Short mmCIF file of C-alpha atoms and ligand atoms in Angstrom, two decimals:
data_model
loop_
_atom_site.label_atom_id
_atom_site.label_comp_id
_atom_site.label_asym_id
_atom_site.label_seq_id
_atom_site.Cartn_x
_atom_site.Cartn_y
_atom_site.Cartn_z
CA UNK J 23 0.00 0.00 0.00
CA UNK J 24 1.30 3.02 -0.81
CA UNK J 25 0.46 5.58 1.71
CA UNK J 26 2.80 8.27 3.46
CA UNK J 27 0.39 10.27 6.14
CA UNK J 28 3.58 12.22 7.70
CA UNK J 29 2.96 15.30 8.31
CA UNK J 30 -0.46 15.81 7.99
CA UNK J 31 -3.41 16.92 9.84
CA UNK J 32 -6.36 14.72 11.05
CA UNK J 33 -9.04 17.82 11.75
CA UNK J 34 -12.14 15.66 10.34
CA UNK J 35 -12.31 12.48 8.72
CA UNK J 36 -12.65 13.85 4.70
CA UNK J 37 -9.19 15.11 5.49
CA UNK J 38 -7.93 11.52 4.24
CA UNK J 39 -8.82 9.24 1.39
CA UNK J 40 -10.87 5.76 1.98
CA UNK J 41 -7.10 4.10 1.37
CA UNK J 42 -5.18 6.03 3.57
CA UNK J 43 -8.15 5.31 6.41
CA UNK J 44 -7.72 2.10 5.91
CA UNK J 45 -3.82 1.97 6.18
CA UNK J 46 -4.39 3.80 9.70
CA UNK J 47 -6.84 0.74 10.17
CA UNK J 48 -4.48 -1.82 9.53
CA UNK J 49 -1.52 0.35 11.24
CA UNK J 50 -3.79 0.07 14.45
CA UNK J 51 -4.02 -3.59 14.30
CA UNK J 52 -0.62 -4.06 14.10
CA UNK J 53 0.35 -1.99 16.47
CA UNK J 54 -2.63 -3.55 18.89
CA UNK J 55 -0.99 -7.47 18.04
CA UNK J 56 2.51 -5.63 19.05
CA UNK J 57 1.38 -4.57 22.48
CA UNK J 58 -0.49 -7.78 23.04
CA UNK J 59 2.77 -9.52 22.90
CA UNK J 60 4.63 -7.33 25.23
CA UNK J 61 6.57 -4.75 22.68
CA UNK J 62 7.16 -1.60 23.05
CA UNK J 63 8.27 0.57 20.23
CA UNK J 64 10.63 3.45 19.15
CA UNK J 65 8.67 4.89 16.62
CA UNK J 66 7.86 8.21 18.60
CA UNK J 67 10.96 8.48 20.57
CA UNK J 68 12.26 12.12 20.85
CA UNK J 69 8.94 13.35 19.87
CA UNK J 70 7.03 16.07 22.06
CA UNK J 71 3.04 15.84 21.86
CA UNK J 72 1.05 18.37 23.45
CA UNK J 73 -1.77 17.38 24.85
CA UNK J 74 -4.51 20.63 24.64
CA UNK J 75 -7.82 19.78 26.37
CA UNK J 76 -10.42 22.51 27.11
CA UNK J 77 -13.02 20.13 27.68
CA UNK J 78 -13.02 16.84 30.16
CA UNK J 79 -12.21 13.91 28.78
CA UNK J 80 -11.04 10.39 30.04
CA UNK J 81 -10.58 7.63 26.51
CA UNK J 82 -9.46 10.36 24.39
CA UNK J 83 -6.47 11.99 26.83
CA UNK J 84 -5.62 8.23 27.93
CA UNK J 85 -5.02 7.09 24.38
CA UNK J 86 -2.54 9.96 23.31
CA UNK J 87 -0.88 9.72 26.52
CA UNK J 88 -0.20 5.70 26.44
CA UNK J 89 -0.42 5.37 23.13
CA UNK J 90 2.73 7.80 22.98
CA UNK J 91 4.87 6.56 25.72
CA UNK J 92 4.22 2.83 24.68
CA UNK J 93 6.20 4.24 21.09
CA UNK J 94 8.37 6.58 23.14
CA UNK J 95 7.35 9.37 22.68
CA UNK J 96 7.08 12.28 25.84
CA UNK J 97 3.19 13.56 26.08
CA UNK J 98 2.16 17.02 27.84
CA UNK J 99 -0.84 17.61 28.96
CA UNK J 100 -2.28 21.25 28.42
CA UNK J 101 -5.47 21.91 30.36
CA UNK J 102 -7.87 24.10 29.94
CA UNK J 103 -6.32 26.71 32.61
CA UNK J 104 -3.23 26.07 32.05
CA UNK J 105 -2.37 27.97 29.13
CA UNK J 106 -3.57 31.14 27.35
CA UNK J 107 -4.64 29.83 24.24
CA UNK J 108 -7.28 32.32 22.72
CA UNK J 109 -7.34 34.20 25.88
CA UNK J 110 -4.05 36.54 26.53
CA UNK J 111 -2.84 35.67 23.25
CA UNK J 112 -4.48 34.52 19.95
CA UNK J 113 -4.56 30.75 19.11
CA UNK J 114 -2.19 31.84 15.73
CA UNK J 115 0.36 32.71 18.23
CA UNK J 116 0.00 30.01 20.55
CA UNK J 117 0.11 27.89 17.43
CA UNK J 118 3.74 29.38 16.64
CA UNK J 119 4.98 28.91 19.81
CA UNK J 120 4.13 25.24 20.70
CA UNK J 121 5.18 24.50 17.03
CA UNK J 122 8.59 25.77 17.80
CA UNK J 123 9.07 23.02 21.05
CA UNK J 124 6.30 20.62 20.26
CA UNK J 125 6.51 17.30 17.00
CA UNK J 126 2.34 17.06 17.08
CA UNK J 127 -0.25 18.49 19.21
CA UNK J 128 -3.59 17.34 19.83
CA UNK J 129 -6.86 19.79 20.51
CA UNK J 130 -9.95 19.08 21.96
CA UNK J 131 -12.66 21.85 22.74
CA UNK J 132 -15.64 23.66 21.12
CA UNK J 133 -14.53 25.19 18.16
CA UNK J 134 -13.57 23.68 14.79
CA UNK J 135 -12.13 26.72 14.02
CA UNK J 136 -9.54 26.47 17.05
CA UNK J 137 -8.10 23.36 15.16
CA UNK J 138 -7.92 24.40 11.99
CA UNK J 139 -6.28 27.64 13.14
CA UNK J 140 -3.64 25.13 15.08
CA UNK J 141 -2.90 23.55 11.77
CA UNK J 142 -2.73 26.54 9.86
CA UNK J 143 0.23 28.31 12.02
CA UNK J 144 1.87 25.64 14.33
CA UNK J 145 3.65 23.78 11.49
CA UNK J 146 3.55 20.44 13.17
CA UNK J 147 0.92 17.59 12.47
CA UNK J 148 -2.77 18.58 14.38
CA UNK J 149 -5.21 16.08 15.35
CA UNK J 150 -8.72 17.19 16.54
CA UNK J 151 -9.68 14.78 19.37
CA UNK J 152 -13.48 15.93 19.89
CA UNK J 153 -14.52 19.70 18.57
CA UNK J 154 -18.89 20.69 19.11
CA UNK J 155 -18.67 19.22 15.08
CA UNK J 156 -16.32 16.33 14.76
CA UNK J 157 -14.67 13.83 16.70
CA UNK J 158 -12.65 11.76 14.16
CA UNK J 159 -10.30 9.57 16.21
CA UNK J 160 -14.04 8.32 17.69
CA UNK J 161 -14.64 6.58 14.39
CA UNK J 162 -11.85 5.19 13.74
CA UNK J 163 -11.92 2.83 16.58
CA UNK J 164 -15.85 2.54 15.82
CA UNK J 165 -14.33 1.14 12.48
CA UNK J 166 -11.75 -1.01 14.05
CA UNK J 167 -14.20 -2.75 16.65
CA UNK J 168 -16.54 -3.65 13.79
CA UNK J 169 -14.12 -5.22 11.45
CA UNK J 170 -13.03 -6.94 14.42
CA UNK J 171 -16.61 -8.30 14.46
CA UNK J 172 -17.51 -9.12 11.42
CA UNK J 173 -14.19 -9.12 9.12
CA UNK J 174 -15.29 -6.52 7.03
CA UNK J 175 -16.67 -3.04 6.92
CA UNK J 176 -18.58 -2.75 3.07
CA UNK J 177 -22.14 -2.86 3.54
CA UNK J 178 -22.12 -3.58 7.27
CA UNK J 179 -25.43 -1.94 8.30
CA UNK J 180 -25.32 0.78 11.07
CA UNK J 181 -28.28 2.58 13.05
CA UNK J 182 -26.99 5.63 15.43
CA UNK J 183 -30.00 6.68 17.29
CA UNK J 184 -30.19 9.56 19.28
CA UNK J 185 -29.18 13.01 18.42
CA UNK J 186 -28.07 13.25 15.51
CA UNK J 187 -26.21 16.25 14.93
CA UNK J 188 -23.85 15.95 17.56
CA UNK J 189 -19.73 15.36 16.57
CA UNK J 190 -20.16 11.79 16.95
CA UNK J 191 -22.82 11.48 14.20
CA UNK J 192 -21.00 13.87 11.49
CA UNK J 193 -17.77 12.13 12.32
CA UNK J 194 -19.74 8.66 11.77
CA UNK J 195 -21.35 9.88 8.53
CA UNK J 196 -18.36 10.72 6.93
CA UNK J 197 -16.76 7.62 8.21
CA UNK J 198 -19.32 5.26 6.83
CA UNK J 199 -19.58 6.82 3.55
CA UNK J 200 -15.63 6.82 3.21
CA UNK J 201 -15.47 3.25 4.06
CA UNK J 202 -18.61 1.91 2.39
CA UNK J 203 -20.87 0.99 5.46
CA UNK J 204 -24.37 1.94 5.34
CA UNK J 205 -25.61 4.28 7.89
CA UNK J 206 -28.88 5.42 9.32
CA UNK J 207 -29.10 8.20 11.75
CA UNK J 208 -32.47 7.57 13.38
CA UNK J 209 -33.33 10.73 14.92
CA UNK J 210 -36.42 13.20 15.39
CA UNK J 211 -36.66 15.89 13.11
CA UNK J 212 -35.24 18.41 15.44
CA UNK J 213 -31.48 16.84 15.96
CA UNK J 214 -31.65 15.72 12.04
CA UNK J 215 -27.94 17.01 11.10
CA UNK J 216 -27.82 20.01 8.55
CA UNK J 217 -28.61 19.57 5.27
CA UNK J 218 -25.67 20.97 3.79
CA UNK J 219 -23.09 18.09 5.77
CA UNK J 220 -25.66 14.92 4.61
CA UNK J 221 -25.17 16.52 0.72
CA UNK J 222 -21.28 16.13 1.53
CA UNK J 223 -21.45 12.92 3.26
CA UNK J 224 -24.07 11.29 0.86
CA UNK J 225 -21.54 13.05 -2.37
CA UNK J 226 -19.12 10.84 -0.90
CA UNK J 227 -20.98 7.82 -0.41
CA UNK J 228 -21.70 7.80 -3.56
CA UNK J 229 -18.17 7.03 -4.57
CA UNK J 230 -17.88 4.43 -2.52
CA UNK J 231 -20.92 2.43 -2.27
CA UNK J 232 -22.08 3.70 0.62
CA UNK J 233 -25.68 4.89 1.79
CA UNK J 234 -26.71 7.73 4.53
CA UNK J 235 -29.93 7.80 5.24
CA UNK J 236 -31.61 10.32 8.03
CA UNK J 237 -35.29 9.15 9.58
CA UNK J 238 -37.26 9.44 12.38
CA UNK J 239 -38.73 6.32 12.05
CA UNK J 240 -37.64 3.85 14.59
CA UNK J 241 -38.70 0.65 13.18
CA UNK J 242 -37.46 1.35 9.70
CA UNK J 243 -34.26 3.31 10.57
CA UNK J 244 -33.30 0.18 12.84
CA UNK J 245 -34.64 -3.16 11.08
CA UNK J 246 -31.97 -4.99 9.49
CA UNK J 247 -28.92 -3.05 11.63
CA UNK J 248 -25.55 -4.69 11.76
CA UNK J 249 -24.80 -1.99 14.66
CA UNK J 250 -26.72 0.09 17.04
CA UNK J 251 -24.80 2.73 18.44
CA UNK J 252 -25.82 5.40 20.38
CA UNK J 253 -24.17 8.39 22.37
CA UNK J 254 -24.76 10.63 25.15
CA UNK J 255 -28.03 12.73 24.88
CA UNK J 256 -26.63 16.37 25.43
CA UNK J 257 -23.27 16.86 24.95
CA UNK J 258 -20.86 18.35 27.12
CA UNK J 259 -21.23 21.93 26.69
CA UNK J 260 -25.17 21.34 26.18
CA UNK J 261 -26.20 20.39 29.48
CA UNK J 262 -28.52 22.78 30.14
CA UNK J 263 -30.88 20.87 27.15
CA UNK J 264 -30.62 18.49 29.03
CA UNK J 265 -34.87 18.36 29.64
CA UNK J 266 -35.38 19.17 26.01
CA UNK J 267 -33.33 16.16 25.07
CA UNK J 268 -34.68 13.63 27.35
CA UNK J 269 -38.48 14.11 25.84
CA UNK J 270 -37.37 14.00 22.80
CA UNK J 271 -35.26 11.19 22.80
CA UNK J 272 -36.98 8.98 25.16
CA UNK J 273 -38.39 7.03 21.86
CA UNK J 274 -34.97 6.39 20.95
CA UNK J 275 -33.54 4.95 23.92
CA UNK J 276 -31.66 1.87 22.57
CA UNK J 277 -32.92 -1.24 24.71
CA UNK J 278 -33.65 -4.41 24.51
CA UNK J 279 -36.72 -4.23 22.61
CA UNK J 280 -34.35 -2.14 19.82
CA UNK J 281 -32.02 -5.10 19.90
CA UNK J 282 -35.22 -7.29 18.51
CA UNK J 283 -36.40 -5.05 16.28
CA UNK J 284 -33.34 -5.29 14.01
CA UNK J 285 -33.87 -8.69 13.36
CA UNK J 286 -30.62 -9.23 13.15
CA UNK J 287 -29.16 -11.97 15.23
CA UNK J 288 -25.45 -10.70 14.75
CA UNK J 289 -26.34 -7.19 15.90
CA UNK J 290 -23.85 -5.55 18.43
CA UNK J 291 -23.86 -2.34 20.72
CA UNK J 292 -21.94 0.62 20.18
CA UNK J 293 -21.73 3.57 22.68
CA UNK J 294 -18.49 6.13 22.00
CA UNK J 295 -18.95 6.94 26.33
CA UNK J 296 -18.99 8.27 28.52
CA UNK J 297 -22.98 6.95 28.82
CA UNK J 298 -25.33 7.57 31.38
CA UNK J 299 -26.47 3.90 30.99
CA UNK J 300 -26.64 3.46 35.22
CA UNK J 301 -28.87 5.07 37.67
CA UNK J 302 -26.68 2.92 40.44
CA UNK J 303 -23.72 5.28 40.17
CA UNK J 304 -23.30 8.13 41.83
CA UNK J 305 -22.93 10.72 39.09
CA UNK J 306 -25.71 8.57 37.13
CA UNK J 307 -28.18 9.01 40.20
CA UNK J 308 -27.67 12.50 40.50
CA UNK J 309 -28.71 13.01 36.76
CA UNK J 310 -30.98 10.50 36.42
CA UNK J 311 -32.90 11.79 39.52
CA UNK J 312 -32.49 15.35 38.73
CA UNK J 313 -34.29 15.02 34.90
CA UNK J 314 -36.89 12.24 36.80
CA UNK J 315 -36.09 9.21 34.51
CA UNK J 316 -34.59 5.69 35.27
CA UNK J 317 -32.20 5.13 32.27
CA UNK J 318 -31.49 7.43 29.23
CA UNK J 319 -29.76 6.47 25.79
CA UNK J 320 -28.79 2.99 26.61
CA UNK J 321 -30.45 0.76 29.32
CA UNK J 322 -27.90 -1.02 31.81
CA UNK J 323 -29.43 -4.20 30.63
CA UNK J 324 -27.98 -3.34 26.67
CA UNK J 325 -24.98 -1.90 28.33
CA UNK J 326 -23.95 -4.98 29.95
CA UNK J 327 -24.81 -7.62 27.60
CA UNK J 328 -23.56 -9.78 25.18
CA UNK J 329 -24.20 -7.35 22.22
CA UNK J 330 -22.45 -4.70 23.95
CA UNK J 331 -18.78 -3.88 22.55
CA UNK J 332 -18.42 -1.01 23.91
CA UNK J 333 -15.07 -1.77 26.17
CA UNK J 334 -13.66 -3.17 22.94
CA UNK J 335 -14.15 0.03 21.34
CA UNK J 336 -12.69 2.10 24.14
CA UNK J 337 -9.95 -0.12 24.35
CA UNK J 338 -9.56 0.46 20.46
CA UNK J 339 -9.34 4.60 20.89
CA UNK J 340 -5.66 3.95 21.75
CA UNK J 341 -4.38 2.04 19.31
CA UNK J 342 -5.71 3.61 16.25
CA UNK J 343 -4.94 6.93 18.04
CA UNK J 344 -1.09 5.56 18.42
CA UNK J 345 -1.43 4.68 14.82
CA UNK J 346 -2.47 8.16 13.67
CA UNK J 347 0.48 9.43 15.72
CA UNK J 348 2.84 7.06 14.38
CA UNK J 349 1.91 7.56 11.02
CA UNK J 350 1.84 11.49 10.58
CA UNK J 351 4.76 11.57 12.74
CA UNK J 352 7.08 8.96 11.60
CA UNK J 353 6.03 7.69 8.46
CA UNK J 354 8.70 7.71 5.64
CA UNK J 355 9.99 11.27 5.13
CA UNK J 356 8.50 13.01 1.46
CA UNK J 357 10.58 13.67 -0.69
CA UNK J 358 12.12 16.56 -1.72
CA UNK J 359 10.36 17.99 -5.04
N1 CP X 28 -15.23 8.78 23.61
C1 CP X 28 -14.48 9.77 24.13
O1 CP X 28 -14.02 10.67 23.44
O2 CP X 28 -14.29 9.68 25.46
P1 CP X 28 -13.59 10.78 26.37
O3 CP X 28 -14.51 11.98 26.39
O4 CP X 28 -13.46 10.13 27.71
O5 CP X 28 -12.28 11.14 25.76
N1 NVA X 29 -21.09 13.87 21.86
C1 NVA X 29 -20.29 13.69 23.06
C2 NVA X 29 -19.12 12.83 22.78
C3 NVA X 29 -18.25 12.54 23.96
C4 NVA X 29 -17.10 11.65 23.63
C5 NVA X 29 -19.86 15.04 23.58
O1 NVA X 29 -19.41 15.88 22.78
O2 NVA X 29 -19.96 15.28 24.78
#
């Protein structure tokens, strides 16, 4: 295959081509069979990642940070009061500065426009891990745990239910149509995502036999699915819609009457997490009781069963995070023109 991903930017998943994806796939497995048997690597060593998180985050920060020291490489993390990014000085400048001490960085917070303006001025490769729009590296596990599953991603059938104009659907809509899968965002009308992003996604499903489909149908949006995946209802940031979201997404609640009506015996469960899936937990109680309801997107018993590969996919953040890292930072060097 002949792919060379150094030194570029992974801001949203159109940013690379259904080949190169899949090289980052196959990177990930590999690296995932390497530190099943014990190795650790060099390909990282000397290289500085910063680590910039404005918003909370547990898989994500984990992944960069092991995923980097298992390949030697030396992580920083940069929280969100610990430096001045967009506040005492503008994010170009930040940009320039960590570009002149830092090999990669990674961003996570609101604004698209934050990462883009980090690739535009830092120099060094930028990686979005989870903007209010995207949240790439997400889908790229999502796309590693299901060829884990079933072998092979082309016409594997996925439902996301929920809302579905949050980062983790766009992200999943261009992943699906890049990579052939079909998708159906089963969502009502109000969370639909724009227009204008499911013309892009469906202009590139179309080159790759893939289908996106929006409805707020249940039992058609889910009958037939491969995958039900679901995320959280409000996203962080969104809290206060908390309410809003809870009436209008009680229909979609993925449980185990939703597991039936796929009719699919193979069908497995797909949650990016953090989900609020337990009303026995402390921080799950508190919500729970505070919006009056007993379980939200995912019951516990869908959350805990044997469809449920949701550890898997966590598990599966780091390594194809690692291989992003590895590959934009140490790939073969490009030749000079
Ligand atoms: N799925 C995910 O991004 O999890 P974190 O918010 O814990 O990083
Ligand atoms: N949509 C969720 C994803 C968390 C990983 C959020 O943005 O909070």
């Amino acid at each position: 295959m002949n792919v060379n991903l150094r030194n570029r930017h992974f801001l949203t998943l159109q940013d690379f081509s259904r080949e190169e994806i899949n090289y980052l796939l196959l990177l990930a497995e590999k690296l995932k069979e390497k530190k099943k048997s014990g190795i650790t690597g060099s390909s990282l060593q000397n290289k500085n990642i910063a680590l910039i998180f404005e918003k909370p985050s547990t898989r994500t920060r984990c992944a960069f940070a092991v995923g980097a020291k298992d390949e030697g490489g030396n992580p920083e993390y940069l929280g969100k009061n610990d430096i001045q990014l967009g506040k005492k000085e503008t994010v170009a400048d930040t940009a320039r500065v960590l570009g002149r001490m830092f090999d990669g960085i990674e961003y996570r917070g609101a604004e698209q426009k934050t990462v883009e303006l980090l690739a535009e001025y830092s120099g060094v490769p930028v990686w979005n891990g989870l903007t209010s729009s995207y949240h790439p590296t997400q889908i790229l596990a999502d796309l590693m745990t299901i060829r884990e599953n079933f072998q092979y991603l082309e016409g594997i059938k996925i439902a996301y239910l929920g809302d579905g104009r949050n980062n983790v659907a766009h992200s999943l809509m261009f992943g699906a149509a890049l990579m052939g899968l079909e998708l159906t965002i089963v969502a009502p009308d109000k969370l639909h995502p724009k227009a204008a992003m499911v013309k892009e996604a469906e202009n590139i499903a179309g080159l790759n036999r893939s289908r996106i489909e929006i409805t707020s149908n249940r039992e058609q949006g889910i009958k037939g699915a491969d995958v039900l995946y679901t995320d959280v209802w409000a996203s962080m940031g969104e809290e206060e819609q908390f309410a809003e979201r809870i009436e209008l997404l009680k229909p979609y609640q993925v449980n185990m009457q939703m597991i039936e009506n796929t009719g699919q015996d193979r069908v497995i469960f797909l949650h990016c997490l953090p989900a609020y899936h337990n009303s026995k937990t402390e921080n799950g109680q508190q919500i729970l009781a505070e919006y009056g309801v007993e379980e939200m997107e995912v019951t516990d018993q869908v959350f805990e069963s044997e469809y449920s590969r949701v550890f898997d996919q966590a598990e599966n953040r780091m390594h194809t995070i690692k291989a992003v890292m590895v590959a934009t930072l140490s790939g073969p060097e490009k030749t000079a023109k």
